[in-house]
Coordinates of C-alpha atoms in Angstrom, one line a residue:
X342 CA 0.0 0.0 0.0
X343 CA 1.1 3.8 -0.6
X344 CA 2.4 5.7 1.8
X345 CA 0.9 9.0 0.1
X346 CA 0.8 11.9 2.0
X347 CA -2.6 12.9 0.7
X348 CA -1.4 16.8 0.4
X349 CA -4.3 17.5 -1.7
X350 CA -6.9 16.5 1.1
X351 CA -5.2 18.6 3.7
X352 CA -5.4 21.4 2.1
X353 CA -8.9 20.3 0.7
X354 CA -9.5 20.0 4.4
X355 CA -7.8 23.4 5.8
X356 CA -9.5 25.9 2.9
X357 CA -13.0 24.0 4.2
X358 CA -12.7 24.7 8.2
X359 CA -11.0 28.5 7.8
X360 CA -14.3 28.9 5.7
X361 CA -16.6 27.3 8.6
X362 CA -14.8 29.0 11.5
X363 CA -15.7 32.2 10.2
X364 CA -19.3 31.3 9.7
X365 CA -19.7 29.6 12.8
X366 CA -18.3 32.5 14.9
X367 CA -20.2 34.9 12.9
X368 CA -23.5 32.5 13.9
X369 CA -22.6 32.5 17.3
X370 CA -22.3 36.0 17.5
X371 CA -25.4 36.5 16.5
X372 CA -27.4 33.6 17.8
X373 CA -25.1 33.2 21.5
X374 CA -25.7 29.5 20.8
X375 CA -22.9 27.1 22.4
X376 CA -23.0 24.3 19.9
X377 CA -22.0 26.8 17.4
X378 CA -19.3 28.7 19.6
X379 CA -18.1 24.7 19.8
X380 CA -18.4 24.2 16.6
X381 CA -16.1 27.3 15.9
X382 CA -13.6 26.2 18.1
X383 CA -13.8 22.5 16.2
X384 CA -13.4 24.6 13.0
X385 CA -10.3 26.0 14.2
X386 CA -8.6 23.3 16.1
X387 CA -9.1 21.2 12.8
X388 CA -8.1 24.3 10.8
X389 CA -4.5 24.2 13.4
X390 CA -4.6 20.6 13.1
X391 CA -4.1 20.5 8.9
X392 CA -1.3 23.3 9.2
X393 CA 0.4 21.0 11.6
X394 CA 0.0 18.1 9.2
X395 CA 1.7 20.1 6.6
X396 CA 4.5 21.2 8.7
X397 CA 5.7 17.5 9.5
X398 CA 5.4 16.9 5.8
X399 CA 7.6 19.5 5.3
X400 CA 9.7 18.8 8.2
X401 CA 10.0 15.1 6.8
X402 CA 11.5 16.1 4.2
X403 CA 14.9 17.1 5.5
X404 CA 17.9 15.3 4.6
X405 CA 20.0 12.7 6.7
X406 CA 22.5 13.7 9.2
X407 CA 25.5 12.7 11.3
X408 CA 23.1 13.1 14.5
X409 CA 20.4 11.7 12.1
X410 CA 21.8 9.3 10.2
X411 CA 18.3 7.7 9.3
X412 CA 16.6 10.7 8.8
X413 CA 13.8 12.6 9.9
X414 CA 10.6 10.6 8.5
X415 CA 9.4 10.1 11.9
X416 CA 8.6 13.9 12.6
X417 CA 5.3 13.0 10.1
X418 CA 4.1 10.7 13.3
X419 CA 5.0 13.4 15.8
X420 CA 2.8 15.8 14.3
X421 CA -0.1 13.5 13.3
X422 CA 0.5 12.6 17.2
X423 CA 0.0 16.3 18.3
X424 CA -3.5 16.5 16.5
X425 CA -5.0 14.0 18.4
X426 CA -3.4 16.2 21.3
X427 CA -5.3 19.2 19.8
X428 CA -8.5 17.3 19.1
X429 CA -8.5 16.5 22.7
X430 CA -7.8 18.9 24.6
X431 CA -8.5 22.4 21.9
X432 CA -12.1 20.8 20.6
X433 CA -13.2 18.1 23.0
X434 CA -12.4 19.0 26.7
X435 CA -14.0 23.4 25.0
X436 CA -17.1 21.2 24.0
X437 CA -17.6 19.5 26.9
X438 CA -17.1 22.8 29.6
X439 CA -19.4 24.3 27.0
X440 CA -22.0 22.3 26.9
X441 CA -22.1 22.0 31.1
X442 CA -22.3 25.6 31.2
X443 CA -25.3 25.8 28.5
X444 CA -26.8 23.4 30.8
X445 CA -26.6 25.0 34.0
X446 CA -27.1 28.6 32.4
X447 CA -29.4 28.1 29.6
X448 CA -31.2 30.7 27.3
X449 CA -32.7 30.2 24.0
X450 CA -31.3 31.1 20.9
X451 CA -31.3 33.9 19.3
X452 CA -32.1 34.6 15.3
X453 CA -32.2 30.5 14.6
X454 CA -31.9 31.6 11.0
X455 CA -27.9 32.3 11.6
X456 CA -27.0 29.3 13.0
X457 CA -29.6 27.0 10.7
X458 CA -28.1 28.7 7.2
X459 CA -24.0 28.4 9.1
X460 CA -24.6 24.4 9.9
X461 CA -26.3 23.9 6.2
X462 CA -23.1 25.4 4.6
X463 CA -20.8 23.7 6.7
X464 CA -22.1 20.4 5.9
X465 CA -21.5 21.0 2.4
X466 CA -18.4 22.4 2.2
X467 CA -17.1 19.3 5.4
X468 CA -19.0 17.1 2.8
X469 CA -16.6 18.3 -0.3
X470 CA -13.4 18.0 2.1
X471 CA -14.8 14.3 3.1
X472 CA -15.4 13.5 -0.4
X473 CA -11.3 14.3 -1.6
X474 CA -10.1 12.4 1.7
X475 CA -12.2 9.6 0.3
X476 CA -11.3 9.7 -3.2
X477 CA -7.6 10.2 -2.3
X478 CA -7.6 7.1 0.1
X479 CA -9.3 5.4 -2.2
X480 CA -6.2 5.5 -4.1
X481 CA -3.6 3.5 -1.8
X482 CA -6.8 1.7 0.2
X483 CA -6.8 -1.1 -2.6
X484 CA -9.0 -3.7 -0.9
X485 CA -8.7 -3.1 2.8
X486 CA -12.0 -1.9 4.8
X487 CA -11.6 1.2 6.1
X488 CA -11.1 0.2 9.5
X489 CA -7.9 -1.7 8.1
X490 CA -7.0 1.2 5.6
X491 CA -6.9 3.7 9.1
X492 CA -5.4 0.9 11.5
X493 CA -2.7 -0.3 9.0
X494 CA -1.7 2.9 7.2
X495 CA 2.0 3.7 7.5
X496 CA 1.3 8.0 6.2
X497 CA -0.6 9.5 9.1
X498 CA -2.7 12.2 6.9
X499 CA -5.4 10.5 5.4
X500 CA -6.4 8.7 8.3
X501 CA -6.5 11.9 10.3
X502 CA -8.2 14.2 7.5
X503 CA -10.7 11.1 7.1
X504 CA -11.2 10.8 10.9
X505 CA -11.2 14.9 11.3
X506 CA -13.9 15.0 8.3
X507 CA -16.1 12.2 9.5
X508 CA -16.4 13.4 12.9
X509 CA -16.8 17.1 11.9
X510 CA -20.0 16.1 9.7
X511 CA -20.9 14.1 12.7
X512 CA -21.0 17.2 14.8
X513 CA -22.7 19.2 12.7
X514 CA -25.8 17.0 12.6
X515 CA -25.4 17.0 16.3
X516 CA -25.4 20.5 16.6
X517 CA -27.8 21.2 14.2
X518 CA -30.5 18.5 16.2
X519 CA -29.1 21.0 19.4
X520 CA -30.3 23.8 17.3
X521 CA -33.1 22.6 16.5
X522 CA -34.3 21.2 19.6
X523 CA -33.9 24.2 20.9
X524 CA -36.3 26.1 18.7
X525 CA -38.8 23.7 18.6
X526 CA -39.1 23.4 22.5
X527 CA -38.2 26.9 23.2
X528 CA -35.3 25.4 25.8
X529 CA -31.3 26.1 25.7
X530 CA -31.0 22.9 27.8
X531 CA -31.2 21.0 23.9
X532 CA -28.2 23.4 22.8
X533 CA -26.1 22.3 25.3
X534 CA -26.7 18.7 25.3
X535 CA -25.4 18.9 21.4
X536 CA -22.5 20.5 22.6
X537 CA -21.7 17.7 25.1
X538 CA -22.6 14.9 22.8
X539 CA -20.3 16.9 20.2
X540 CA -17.0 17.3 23.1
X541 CA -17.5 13.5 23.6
X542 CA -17.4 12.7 19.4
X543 CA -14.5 14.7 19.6
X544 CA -12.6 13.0 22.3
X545 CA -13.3 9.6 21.1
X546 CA -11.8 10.6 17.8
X547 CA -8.9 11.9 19.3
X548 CA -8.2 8.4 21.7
X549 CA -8.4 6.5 18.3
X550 CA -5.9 9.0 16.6
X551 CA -3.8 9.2 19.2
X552 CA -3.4 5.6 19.7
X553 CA -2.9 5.1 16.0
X554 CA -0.3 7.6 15.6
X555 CA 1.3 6.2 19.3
X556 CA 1.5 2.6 17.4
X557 CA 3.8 4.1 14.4
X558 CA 6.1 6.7 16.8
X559 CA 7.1 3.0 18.7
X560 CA 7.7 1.7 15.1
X561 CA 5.5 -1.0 12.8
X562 CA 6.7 -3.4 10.4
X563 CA 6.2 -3.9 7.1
X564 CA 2.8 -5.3 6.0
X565 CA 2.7 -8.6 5.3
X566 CA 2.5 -8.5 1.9
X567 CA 5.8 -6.3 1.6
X568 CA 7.7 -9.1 3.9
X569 CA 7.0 -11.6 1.8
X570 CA 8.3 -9.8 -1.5
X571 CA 10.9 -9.1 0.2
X572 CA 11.7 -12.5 1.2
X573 CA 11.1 -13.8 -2.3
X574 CA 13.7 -10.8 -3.4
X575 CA 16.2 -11.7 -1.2
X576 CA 17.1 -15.7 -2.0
X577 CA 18.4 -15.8 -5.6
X578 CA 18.6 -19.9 -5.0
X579 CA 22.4 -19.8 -5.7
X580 CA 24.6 -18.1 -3.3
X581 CA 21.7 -17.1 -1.1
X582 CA 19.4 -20.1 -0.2
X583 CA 17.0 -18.6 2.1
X584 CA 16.0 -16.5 4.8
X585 CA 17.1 -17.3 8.1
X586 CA 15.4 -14.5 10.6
X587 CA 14.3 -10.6 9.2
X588 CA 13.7 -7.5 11.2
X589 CA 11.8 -4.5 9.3
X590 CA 10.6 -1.5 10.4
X591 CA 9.2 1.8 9.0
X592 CA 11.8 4.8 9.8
X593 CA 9.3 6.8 8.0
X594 CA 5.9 6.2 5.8
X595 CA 7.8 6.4 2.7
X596 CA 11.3 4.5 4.0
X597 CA 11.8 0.9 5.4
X598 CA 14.6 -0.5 7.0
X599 CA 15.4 -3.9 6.4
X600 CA 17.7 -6.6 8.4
X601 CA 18.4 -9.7 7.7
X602 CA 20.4 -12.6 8.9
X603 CA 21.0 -14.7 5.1
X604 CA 22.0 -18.6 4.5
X605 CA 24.9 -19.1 2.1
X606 CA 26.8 -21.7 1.1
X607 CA 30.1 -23.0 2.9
X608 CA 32.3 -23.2 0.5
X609 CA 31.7 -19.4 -1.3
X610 CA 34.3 -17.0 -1.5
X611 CA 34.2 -13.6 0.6
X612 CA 34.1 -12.2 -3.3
X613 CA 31.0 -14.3 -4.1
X614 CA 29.1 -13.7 -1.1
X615 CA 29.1 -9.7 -1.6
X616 CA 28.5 -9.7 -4.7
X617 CA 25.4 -12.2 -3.7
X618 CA 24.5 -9.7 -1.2
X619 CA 24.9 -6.5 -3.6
X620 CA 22.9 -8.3 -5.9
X621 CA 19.9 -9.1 -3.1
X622 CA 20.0 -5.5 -2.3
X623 CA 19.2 -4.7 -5.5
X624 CA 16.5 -7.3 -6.0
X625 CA 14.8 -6.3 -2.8
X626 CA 14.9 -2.1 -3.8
X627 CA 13.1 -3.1 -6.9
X628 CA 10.6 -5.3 -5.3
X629 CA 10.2 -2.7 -2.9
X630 CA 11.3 0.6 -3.8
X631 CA 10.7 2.2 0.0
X632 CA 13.5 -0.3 1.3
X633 CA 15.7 2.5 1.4
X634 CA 17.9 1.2 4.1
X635 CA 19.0 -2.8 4.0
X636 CA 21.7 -4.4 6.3
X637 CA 21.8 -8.2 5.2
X638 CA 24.5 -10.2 7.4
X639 CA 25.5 -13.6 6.0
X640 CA 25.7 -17.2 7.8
X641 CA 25.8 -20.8 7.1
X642 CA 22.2 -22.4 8.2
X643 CA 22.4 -25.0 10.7
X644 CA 19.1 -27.2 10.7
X645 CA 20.1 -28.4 14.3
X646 CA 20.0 -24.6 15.5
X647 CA 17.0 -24.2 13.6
X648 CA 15.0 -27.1 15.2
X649 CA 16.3 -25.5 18.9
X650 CA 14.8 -22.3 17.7
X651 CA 15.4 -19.0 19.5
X652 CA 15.0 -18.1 23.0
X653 CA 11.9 -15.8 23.4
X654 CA 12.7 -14.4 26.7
X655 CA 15.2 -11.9 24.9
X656 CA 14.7 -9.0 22.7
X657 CA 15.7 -9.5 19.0
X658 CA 18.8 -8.2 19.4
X659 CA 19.5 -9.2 22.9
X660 CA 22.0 -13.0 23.4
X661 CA 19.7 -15.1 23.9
X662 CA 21.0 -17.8 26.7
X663 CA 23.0 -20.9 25.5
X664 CA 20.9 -23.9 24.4
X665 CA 22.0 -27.5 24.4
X666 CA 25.0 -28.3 22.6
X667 CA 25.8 -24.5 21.9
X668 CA 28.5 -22.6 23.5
X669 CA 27.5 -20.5 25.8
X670 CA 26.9 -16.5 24.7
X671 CA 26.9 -17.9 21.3
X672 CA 23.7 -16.9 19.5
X673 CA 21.8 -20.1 17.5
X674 CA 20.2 -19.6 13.9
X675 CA 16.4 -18.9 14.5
X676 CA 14.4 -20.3 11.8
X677 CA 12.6 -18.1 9.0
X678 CA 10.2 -15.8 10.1
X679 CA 9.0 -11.9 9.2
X680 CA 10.0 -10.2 12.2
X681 CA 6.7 -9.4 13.6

């Protein structure tokens, strides 16, 4: 899958809520209704929230450096990270001391007509954002669901802008049933129940983001359809015979590191096996071009350390304990597997 950073959608996204933040406070304003005052403050938290997804983009971007040396594609999950902050705490937590105080302190609405006409337009224009999320996703999705599509998608942005839209178009229906409640029973109390229900949306969104985003800062590994190709890549059926352990993980959406322990033969040359291993480099960058960074170490397989298999009370890269008929602190061959 893709790892696009759907640039179009963001700003698709940002033009839409600087729009609707000025309506809403405009309605507001006029109508002193809290579901639009927390709709505003939606607007421009998700308005913040797009300029931050464009500065890690940009951020991402920079080069590799000494104190870097595997550059800086992470800084994409540190601000997709920070708008679930911002959801939570900027839209959510404002909703929710909204809404309590429209509760406590209610008063009916003023000139429904504002906030009524506001809510319309801001459906349509979230509607248009939601609909360039959708159509850019659609893109990379392929065949996932789109519970898969946001839970295994290594580029943070569309799965935030399609989170952000969906739950601004939920709150709008939610604050226009406030709004309307309101007007047709002639009590604020229906105001500030949509604001509460809209703080909770919003906070719920934001657990799922931020959890997302936490699960790609701690670093994934390649999907299981990339391991594989890379597997296939690496053993050329010559020098290389297989696979004997792999380690990947995403330093960025659009770069994988790759590390594998290789079988070769006995009796090849130091000349033969680098060539063998320049050449499975190769292979694997064209099978999959994000494999940016490969470190392939060579070994002779022993079935006998195979069968005793690695010891799973260590880390990967810890010395695992001695097993039967191995020296001790001398680390057995773990049979094949993708490093999940």
């Amino acid at each position: 899958m893709s790892a696009s950073g759907g640039t179009k959608a963001i700003v698709a996204a940002l033009g839409a809520n600087l729009a609707i933040a000025v309506a809403k406070f405009v309605a507001f304003l006029f109508s002193g209704s809290s579901s639009m005052l927390a709709e505003s403050v939606h607007s421009v938290a998700d308005s913040g929230n797009q300029g931050l997804l464009l500065l890690g983009g940009k951020k991402a971007r920079r080069e590799a450096t000494p104190q870097h040396p595997f550059g800086y594609g992470r800084e994409r999950y540190i601000y997709a990270f920070l708008v679930s902050i911002v959801l939570f705490s900027v839209g959510g937590m404002f909703a929710l001391y909204e809404g309590y105080e429209k509760i406590k302190n209610p008063h009916a609405v003023e000139s429904w007509y504002w906030p009524v006409g506001v809510l319309v337009f801001a459906i349509i224009a979230e509607g248009f954002s939601f609909r360039t999320a959708i159509k850019e996703s659609n893109e990379t999705r392929g065949s996932l669901s789109w519970r898969e599509f946001i839970r295994r998608a290594k580029a943070p942005e569309l799965p935030v802008v399609l989170l952000e839209d969906f739950g601004a178009l939920i709150g709008l229906v939610l604050a226009l049933g406030g709004v309307g409640m309101a007007l047709a029973t002639g009590d604020g109390v229906w105001d500030g129940i949509g604001t509460l229900c809209i703080g909770a949306l919003l906070i719920i969104i934001a657990i799922v983001l931020a959890a997302e985003t936490k699960s790609l800062l701690l670093g994934e590994a390649a999907g299981a359809d990339q391991v594989e190709k890379i597997k296939a890549a690496v053993v050329d059926g010559d020098t290389v015979t297989r696979v004997i352990h792999m380690r990947t993980l995403h330093l960025g959406p659009e770069e994988l590191l790759v590390a594998a322990k290789i079988a070769v033969r006995h009796d090849d040359t130091a000349s033969e096996v680098a060539n063998a291993i320049n050449a499975a480099e190769a292979r694997i960058r064209e099978a999959v071009p994000i494999a940016r960074v490969i470190y392939l170490e060579p070994d002779i397989y022993s079935a006998a350390a195979a069968a005793a298999g690695a010891n799973p009370g260590k880390t990967p890269g810890g010395a695992p304990e001695a097993t039967p008929g191995t020296p001790s602190g001398k680390t057995p061959d773990a049979p094949a597997n993708s490093g999940h």
